[in-house]
PDB file of C-alpha atoms in Angstrom:
ATOM      1  CA  GLU A  23     -23.795 -60.675 -10.567  1.00  0.00           C
ATOM      2  CA  ALA A  24     -23.187 -60.450  -6.930  1.00  0.00           C
ATOM      3  CA  GLN A  25     -20.942 -57.524  -6.251  1.00  0.00           C
ATOM      4  CA  VAL A  26     -19.769 -54.760  -4.037  1.00  0.00           C
ATOM      5  CA  THR A  27     -19.178 -51.484  -5.883  1.00  0.00           C
ATOM      6  CA  GLN A  28     -17.429 -48.214  -4.746  1.00  0.00           C
ATOM      7  CA  ASN A  29     -17.079 -44.878  -6.081  1.00  0.00           C
ATOM      8  CA  PRO A  30     -15.028 -43.229  -6.944  1.00  0.00           C
ATOM      9  CA  ARG A  31     -12.192 -45.633  -7.659  1.00  0.00           C
ATOM     10  CA  TYR A  32      -9.448 -42.845  -7.841  1.00  0.00           C
ATOM     11  CA  LEU A  33      -9.805 -39.409  -5.919  1.00  0.00           C
ATOM     12  CA  ILE A  34      -7.249 -36.723  -5.344  1.00  0.00           C
ATOM     13  CA  THR A  35      -8.196 -34.089  -3.054  1.00  0.00           C
ATOM     14  CA  VAL A  36      -6.900 -31.249  -0.750  1.00  0.00           C
ATOM     15  CA  THR A  37      -6.668 -31.149   3.102  1.00  0.00           C
ATOM     16  CA  GLY A  38      -9.839 -30.246   4.740  1.00  0.00           C
ATOM     17  CA  LYS A  39     -12.217 -30.726   1.664  1.00  0.00           C
ATOM     18  CA  LYS A  40     -14.892 -32.924   2.832  1.00  0.00           C
ATOM     19  CA  LEU A  41     -15.575 -36.132   0.722  1.00  0.00           C
ATOM     20  CA  THR A  42     -17.770 -39.240   0.513  1.00  0.00           C
ATOM     21  CA  VAL A  43     -16.780 -42.637  -0.858  1.00  0.00           C
ATOM     22  CA  THR A  44     -19.915 -44.609  -1.643  1.00  0.00           C
ATOM     23  CA  CYS A  45     -20.276 -48.354  -1.140  1.00  0.00           C
ATOM     24  CA  SER A  46     -23.047 -50.585  -2.339  1.00  0.00           C
ATOM     25  CA  GLN A  47     -23.695 -54.262  -2.252  1.00  0.00           C
ATOM     26  CA  ASN A  48     -26.526 -56.368  -4.030  1.00  0.00           C
ATOM     27  CA  MET A  49     -26.261 -59.442  -1.928  1.00  0.00           C
ATOM     28  CA  ASN A  50     -28.694 -58.335   0.860  1.00  0.00           C
ATOM     29  CA  HIS A  51     -25.636 -58.608   3.195  1.00  0.00           C
ATOM     30  CA  GLU A  52     -26.295 -57.650   6.733  1.00  0.00           C
ATOM     31  CA  TYR A  53     -22.560 -56.855   7.498  1.00  0.00           C
ATOM     32  CA  MET A  54     -20.642 -54.158   5.887  1.00  0.00           C
ATOM     33  CA  SER A  55     -17.152 -52.918   6.638  1.00  0.00           C
ATOM     34  CA  TRP A  56     -14.610 -50.382   5.617  1.00  0.00           C
ATOM     35  CA  TYR A  57     -10.771 -51.150   5.445  1.00  0.00           C
ATOM     36  CA  ARG A  58      -7.726 -49.012   4.730  1.00  0.00           C
ATOM     37  CA  GLN A  59      -4.877 -50.708   3.257  1.00  0.00           C
ATOM     38  CA  ASP A  60      -1.184 -49.129   3.591  1.00  0.00           C
ATOM     39  CA  PRO A  61       2.130 -50.568   2.660  1.00  0.00           C
ATOM     40  CA  GLY A  62       3.499 -52.950   5.386  1.00  0.00           C
ATOM     41  CA  LEU A  63       0.489 -52.426   7.680  1.00  0.00           C
ATOM     42  CA  GLY A  64      -2.018 -54.713   5.626  1.00  0.00           C
ATOM     43  CA  LEU A  65      -5.638 -54.222   6.032  1.00  0.00           C
ATOM     44  CA  ARG A  66      -7.100 -52.229   8.978  1.00  0.00           C
ATOM     45  CA  GLN A  67     -10.582 -52.056   9.867  1.00  0.00           C
ATOM     46  CA  ILE A  68     -11.954 -48.441  10.053  1.00  0.00           C
ATOM     47  CA  TYR A  69     -15.750 -49.071  10.721  1.00  0.00           C
ATOM     48  CA  TYR A  70     -18.267 -51.843  10.370  1.00  0.00           C
ATOM     49  CA  SER A  71     -21.938 -52.249  10.466  1.00  0.00           C
ATOM     50  CA  MET A  72     -23.854 -55.320  11.596  1.00  0.00           C
ATOM     51  CA  ASN A  73     -27.180 -53.990  10.050  1.00  0.00           C
ATOM     52  CA  VAL A  74     -29.234 -50.930   9.253  1.00  0.00           C
ATOM     53  CA  GLU A  75     -28.476 -48.180  11.798  1.00  0.00           C
ATOM     54  CA  VAL A  76     -26.015 -50.442  13.761  1.00  0.00           C
ATOM     55  CA  THR A  77     -22.503 -49.148  13.351  1.00  0.00           C
ATOM     56  CA  ASP A  78     -19.273 -49.564  15.383  1.00  0.00           C
ATOM     57  CA  LYS A  79     -15.671 -48.472  15.385  1.00  0.00           C
ATOM     58  CA  GLY A  80     -12.874 -50.749  14.030  1.00  0.00           C
ATOM     59  CA  ASP A  81      -9.231 -50.249  14.863  1.00  0.00           C
ATOM     60  CA  VAL A  82      -8.556 -46.953  13.069  1.00  0.00           C
ATOM     61  CA  PRO A  83     -11.868 -44.860  13.188  1.00  0.00           C
ATOM     62  CA  GLU A  84     -10.442 -41.416  13.744  1.00  0.00           C
ATOM     63  CA  GLY A  85     -10.993 -38.983  11.118  1.00  0.00           C
ATOM     64  CA  TYR A  86     -13.856 -41.109   9.561  1.00  0.00           C
ATOM     65  CA  LYS A  87     -17.620 -41.297   9.809  1.00  0.00           C
ATOM     66  CA  VAL A  88     -19.995 -43.776   8.447  1.00  0.00           C
ATOM     67  CA  SER A  89     -23.817 -44.286   8.275  1.00  0.00           C
ATOM     68  CA  ARG A  90     -26.032 -47.197   7.381  1.00  0.00           C
ATOM     69  CA  LYS A  91     -29.551 -45.914   6.590  1.00  0.00           C
ATOM     70  CA  GLU A  92     -30.161 -48.599   4.090  1.00  0.00           C
ATOM     71  CA  LYS A  93     -29.022 -52.233   4.125  1.00  0.00           C
ATOM     72  CA  ARG A  94     -27.323 -51.967   0.703  1.00  0.00           C
ATOM     73  CA  ASN A  95     -25.304 -48.776   1.170  1.00  0.00           C
ATOM     74  CA  PHE A  96     -22.448 -47.969   3.583  1.00  0.00           C
ATOM     75  CA  PRO A  97     -20.691 -44.676   2.587  1.00  0.00           C
ATOM     76  CA  LEU A  98     -17.395 -43.550   4.163  1.00  0.00           C
ATOM     77  CA  ILE A  99     -17.276 -39.723   5.117  1.00  0.00           C
ATOM     78  CA  LEU A 100     -13.953 -37.981   5.524  1.00  0.00           C
ATOM     79  CA  GLU A 101     -15.185 -34.518   7.239  1.00  0.00           C
ATOM     80  CA  SER A 102     -11.878 -33.064   7.080  1.00  0.00           C
ATOM     81  CA  PRO A 103      -9.251 -35.032   5.229  1.00  0.00           C
ATOM     82  CA  SER A 104      -5.655 -35.031   5.963  1.00  0.00           C
ATOM     83  CA  PRO A 105      -2.485 -36.141   4.170  1.00  0.00           C
ATOM     84  CA  ASN A 106      -2.165 -39.213   6.615  1.00  0.00           C
ATOM     85  CA  GLN A 107      -5.367 -40.430   5.150  1.00  0.00           C
ATOM     86  CA  THR A 108      -3.967 -41.087   1.836  1.00  0.00           C
ATOM     87  CA  SER A 109      -4.443 -44.824   1.429  1.00  0.00           C
ATOM     88  CA  LEU A 110      -6.185 -47.429  -0.642  1.00  0.00           C
ATOM     89  CA  TYR A 111      -9.716 -48.022   0.934  1.00  0.00           C
ATOM     90  CA  PHE A 112     -11.802 -51.185   0.552  1.00  0.00           C
ATOM     91  CA  CYS A 113     -15.561 -51.756   1.431  1.00  0.00           C
ATOM     92  CA  ALA A 114     -16.575 -55.313   1.955  1.00  0.00           C
ATOM     93  CA  SER A 115     -19.670 -57.079   2.950  1.00  0.00           C
ATOM     94  CA  SER A 116     -20.903 -60.469   4.129  1.00  0.00           C
ATOM     95  CA  SER A 117     -23.960 -62.409   5.435  1.00  0.00           C
ATOM     96  CA  GLU A 118     -24.389 -62.468   9.224  1.00  0.00           C
ATOM     97  CA  GLY A 119     -22.014 -65.130  10.552  1.00  0.00           C
ATOM     98  CA  GLY A 120     -20.940 -66.077   7.045  1.00  0.00           C
ATOM     99  CA  PRO A 121     -17.255 -66.710   6.520  1.00  0.00           C
ATOM    100  CA  LYS A 122     -16.778 -65.046   3.215  1.00  0.00           C
ATOM    101  CA  GLN A 123     -16.322 -61.196   2.925  1.00  0.00           C
ATOM    102  CA  TYR A 124     -16.872 -59.808  -0.536  1.00  0.00           C
ATOM    103  CA  PHE A 125     -14.542 -56.885  -1.294  1.00  0.00           C
ATOM    104  CA  GLY A 126     -15.162 -53.983  -3.646  1.00  0.00           C
ATOM    105  CA  PRO A 127     -12.405 -52.973  -6.104  1.00  0.00           C
ATOM    106  CA  GLY A 128     -11.033 -50.367  -3.784  1.00  0.00           C
ATOM    107  CA  THR A 129     -10.623 -46.712  -3.780  1.00  0.00           C
ATOM    108  CA  ARG A 130      -7.283 -44.989  -4.000  1.00  0.00           C
ATOM    109  CA  LEU A 131      -7.376 -41.655  -2.059  1.00  0.00           C
ATOM    110  CA  THR A 132      -4.711 -39.058  -2.263  1.00  0.00           C
ATOM    111  CA  VAL A 133      -5.021 -36.012   0.089  1.00  0.00           C
ATOM    112  CA  THR A 134      -2.455 -33.243  -0.568  1.00  0.00           C
TER     113      THR A 134
ATOM    114  CA  GLN B  11      -4.803 -54.490  20.627  1.00  0.00           C
ATOM    115  CA  LYS B  12      -5.540 -57.908  18.859  1.00  0.00           C
ATOM    116  CA  GLU B  13      -2.589 -58.729  16.721  1.00  0.00           C
ATOM    117  CA  VAL B  14      -1.962 -60.970  13.657  1.00  0.00           C
ATOM    118  CA  GLU B  15       1.618 -61.343  12.675  1.00  0.00           C
ATOM    119  CA  GLN B  16       2.878 -62.657   9.115  1.00  0.00           C
ATOM    120  CA  ASN B  17       6.481 -62.828   7.706  1.00  0.00           C
ATOM    121  CA  SER B  18       6.240 -60.340   4.887  1.00  0.00           C
ATOM    122  CA  GLY B  19       8.346 -62.231   2.626  1.00  0.00           C
ATOM    123  CA  PRO B  20       8.775 -62.483  -0.220  1.00  0.00           C
ATOM    124  CA  LEU B  21       8.596 -66.191  -0.100  1.00  0.00           C
ATOM    125  CA  SER B  22      10.047 -67.464  -3.389  1.00  0.00           C
ATOM    126  CA  VAL B  23       9.337 -71.169  -4.475  1.00  0.00           C
ATOM    127  CA  PRO B  24      10.038 -72.905  -7.681  1.00  0.00           C
ATOM    128  CA  GLU B  25       6.851 -74.083  -9.708  1.00  0.00           C
ATOM    129  CA  GLY B  26       5.668 -77.327  -8.589  1.00  0.00           C
ATOM    130  CA  ALA B  27       6.849 -77.179  -5.011  1.00  0.00           C
ATOM    131  CA  ILE B  28       4.856 -76.722  -1.800  1.00  0.00           C
ATOM    132  CA  ALA B  29       4.551 -73.092  -0.440  1.00  0.00           C
ATOM    133  CA  SER B  30       4.030 -72.827   3.254  1.00  0.00           C
ATOM    134  CA  LEU B  31       2.638 -69.501   4.634  1.00  0.00           C
ATOM    135  CA  ASN B  32       2.459 -69.063   8.545  1.00  0.00           C
ATOM    136  CA  CYS B  33       0.622 -66.664  10.663  1.00  0.00           C
ATOM    137  CA  THR B  34       0.375 -66.237  14.689  1.00  0.00           C
ATOM    138  CA  TYR B  35      -2.316 -64.389  16.520  1.00  0.00           C
ATOM    139  CA  SER B  36      -2.365 -62.805  19.944  1.00  0.00           C
ATOM    140  CA  ASP B  37      -5.889 -63.636  21.339  1.00  0.00           C
ATOM    141  CA  ARG B  38      -6.685 -67.252  22.409  1.00  0.00           C
ATOM    142  CA  GLY B  39     -10.299 -66.377  22.293  1.00  0.00           C
ATOM    143  CA  SER B  40     -10.286 -66.293  18.546  1.00  0.00           C
ATOM    144  CA  GLN B  41     -12.746 -68.893  16.889  1.00  0.00           C
ATOM    145  CA  SER B  42     -12.440 -68.131  13.064  1.00  0.00           C
ATOM    146  CA  PHE B  43      -9.527 -67.936  10.684  1.00  0.00           C
ATOM    147  CA  PHE B  44      -9.200 -67.044   7.093  1.00  0.00           C
ATOM    148  CA  TRP B  45      -6.779 -66.787   4.265  1.00  0.00           C
ATOM    149  CA  TYR B  46      -7.331 -64.253   1.696  1.00  0.00           C
ATOM    150  CA  ARG B  47      -5.239 -63.809  -1.603  1.00  0.00           C
ATOM    151  CA  GLN B  48      -4.676 -60.442  -3.061  1.00  0.00           C
ATOM    152  CA  TYR B  49      -3.158 -59.896  -6.618  1.00  0.00           C
ATOM    153  CA  SER B  50      -1.337 -56.833  -7.282  1.00  0.00           C
ATOM    154  CA  GLY B  51      -3.890 -53.919  -7.765  1.00  0.00           C
ATOM    155  CA  LYS B  52      -6.838 -56.143  -6.920  1.00  0.00           C
ATOM    156  CA  SER B  53      -9.010 -56.741  -4.028  1.00  0.00           C
ATOM    157  CA  PRO B  54      -8.805 -59.596  -1.417  1.00  0.00           C
ATOM    158  CA  GLU B  55     -10.498 -62.631  -2.216  1.00  0.00           C
ATOM    159  CA  LEU B  56     -11.229 -65.500   0.331  1.00  0.00           C
ATOM    160  CA  ILE B  57      -9.495 -68.868  -0.448  1.00  0.00           C
ATOM    161  CA  MET B  58      -9.718 -70.956   2.762  1.00  0.00           C
ATOM    162  CA  PHE B  59     -11.364 -70.547   6.228  1.00  0.00           C
ATOM    163  CA  ILE B  60     -10.943 -72.894   9.296  1.00  0.00           C
ATOM    164  CA  TYR B  61     -12.540 -73.071  12.588  1.00  0.00           C
ATOM    165  CA  SER B  62     -11.417 -76.188  14.265  1.00  0.00           C
ATOM    166  CA  ASN B  63      -7.914 -77.415  15.236  1.00  0.00           C
ATOM    167  CA  GLY B  64      -6.439 -79.613  12.549  1.00  0.00           C
ATOM    168  CA  ASP B  65      -6.269 -79.543   8.813  1.00  0.00           C
ATOM    169  CA  LYS B  66      -8.658 -78.489   6.109  1.00  0.00           C
ATOM    170  CA  GLU B  67      -8.159 -79.216   2.547  1.00  0.00           C
ATOM    171  CA  ASP B  68      -9.547 -77.670  -0.653  1.00  0.00           C
ATOM    172  CA  GLY B  69      -7.828 -78.801  -3.676  1.00  0.00           C
ATOM    173  CA  ARG B  70      -4.236 -77.692  -3.705  1.00  0.00           C
ATOM    174  CA  PHE B  71      -4.916 -75.588  -0.647  1.00  0.00           C
ATOM    175  CA  THR B  72      -4.660 -76.831   3.117  1.00  0.00           C
ATOM    176  CA  ALA B  73      -5.225 -74.634   6.150  1.00  0.00           C
ATOM    177  CA  GLN B  74      -3.713 -75.965   9.251  1.00  0.00           C
ATOM    178  CA  LEU B  75      -4.769 -74.593  12.719  1.00  0.00           C
ATOM    179  CA  ASN B  76      -3.167 -75.007  16.127  1.00  0.00           C
ATOM    180  CA  LYS B  77      -4.978 -73.083  18.811  1.00  0.00           C
ATOM    181  CA  ALA B  78      -2.694 -74.076  21.580  1.00  0.00           C
ATOM    182  CA  SER B  79       0.207 -72.502  19.713  1.00  0.00           C
ATOM    183  CA  GLN B  80      -1.981 -69.785  18.168  1.00  0.00           C
ATOM    184  CA  TYR B  81      -0.627 -70.512  14.936  1.00  0.00           C
ATOM    185  CA  VAL B  82      -2.523 -70.818  11.533  1.00  0.00           C
ATOM    186  CA  SER B  83      -0.861 -71.978   8.305  1.00  0.00           C
ATOM    187  CA  LEU B  84      -1.563 -72.354   4.643  1.00  0.00           C
ATOM    188  CA  LEU B  85      -0.015 -74.970   2.471  1.00  0.00           C
ATOM    189  CA  ILE B  86      -0.163 -74.454  -1.319  1.00  0.00           C
ATOM    190  CA  ARG B  87       0.802 -77.777  -3.131  1.00  0.00           C
ATOM    191  CA  ASP B  88       1.926 -77.833  -6.687  1.00  0.00           C
ATOM    192  CA  SER B  89       2.543 -74.203  -6.775  1.00  0.00           C
ATOM    193  CA  GLN B  90       1.992 -72.343 -10.000  1.00  0.00           C
ATOM    194  CA  PRO B  91       3.126 -69.023 -11.322  1.00  0.00           C
ATOM    195  CA  SER B  92      -0.495 -67.921 -11.138  1.00  0.00           C
ATOM    196  CA  ASP B  93      -0.312 -68.448  -7.243  1.00  0.00           C
ATOM    197  CA  SER B  94       2.232 -65.321  -7.078  1.00  0.00           C
ATOM    198  CA  ALA B  95       0.199 -62.845  -4.869  1.00  0.00           C
ATOM    199  CA  THR B  96       0.004 -61.594  -1.409  1.00  0.00           C
ATOM    200  CA  TYR B  97      -1.671 -63.878   1.193  1.00  0.00           C
ATOM    201  CA  LEU B  98      -3.377 -62.159   4.091  1.00  0.00           C
ATOM    202  CA  CYS B  99      -4.047 -64.260   7.293  1.00  0.00           C
ATOM    203  CA  ALA B 100      -7.188 -62.717   9.097  1.00  0.00           C
ATOM    204  CA  VAL B 101      -8.565 -63.559  12.461  1.00  0.00           C
ATOM    205  CA  ARG B 102     -12.217 -62.819  13.727  1.00  0.00           C
ATOM    206  CA  TYR B 103     -12.520 -61.361  17.136  1.00  0.00           C
ATOM    207  CA  GLY B 104     -16.203 -61.080  17.877  1.00  0.00           C
ATOM    208  CA  ASN B 105     -17.508 -58.685  15.146  1.00  0.00           C
ATOM    209  CA  LYS B 106     -14.249 -57.328  13.858  1.00  0.00           C
ATOM    210  CA  LEU B 107     -11.876 -58.950  11.325  1.00  0.00           C
ATOM    211  CA  VAL B 108      -8.111 -58.360  11.945  1.00  0.00           C
ATOM    212  CA  PHE B 109      -5.727 -58.894   9.138  1.00  0.00           C
ATOM    213  CA  GLY B 110      -2.057 -59.479   9.111  1.00  0.00           C
ATOM    214  CA  ALA B 111       0.295 -57.534   6.873  1.00  0.00           C
ATOM    215  CA  GLY B 112       0.575 -60.167   4.339  1.00  0.00           C
ATOM    216  CA  THR B 113       3.199 -62.589   2.841  1.00  0.00           C
ATOM    217  CA  ILE B 114       4.184 -61.979  -0.732  1.00  0.00           C
ATOM    218  CA  LEU B 115       4.626 -65.301  -2.380  1.00  0.00           C
ATOM    219  CA  ARG B 116       6.570 -65.494  -5.740  1.00  0.00           C
ATOM    220  CA  VAL B 117       6.280 -68.826  -7.792  1.00  0.00           C
ATOM    221  CA  LYS B 118       9.171 -69.032 -10.324  1.00  0.00           C
ATOM    222  CA  SER B 119       8.687 -71.087 -13.445  1.00  0.00           C
TER     223      SER B 119
END
């Protein structure tokens, strides 16, 4: 089954404690992306990757890091989380130039 | 900053009516336009995409694009209660995808 998986699905953490949210896709997609979704603001792109070792900033990259060492994986790293990073995070993937982005199930992060 | 604007709603329509959802975007250079549907607590799923001016139909859904007015819309015919969701307009700018905040649609039976 074609899918994008994210882990963990729910996470409560404290300010400053480094965390990683994993994302993996099994469709051999070149393009992967991370979004955060906040009430009234919709989905905002954090980082995206066009292929292995190729990443670029989206609209809200501050406080986040990513890496793309393998085609299937695109982890999101919060080196020092802060309460304003409390949000719902989605990973997505698509084929290069393809119209459809496949979204993962989401990770709800709370930073206290 | 590239912007995509949507009326947040909620838009309430009776079952069987036509629901009309609208979206405007700021950059005339945009080439690709998308409508995603998101049920509460779920991830977005693509329902329509359109690249050229005019209408594109797929079942009960019609996407309309007017590049001169920087306007894209989604019509849902014969609306059903199962269409109740948040509809997200998205515009591709180069390698980035920018989403509107979404319009909540409620279809009342």
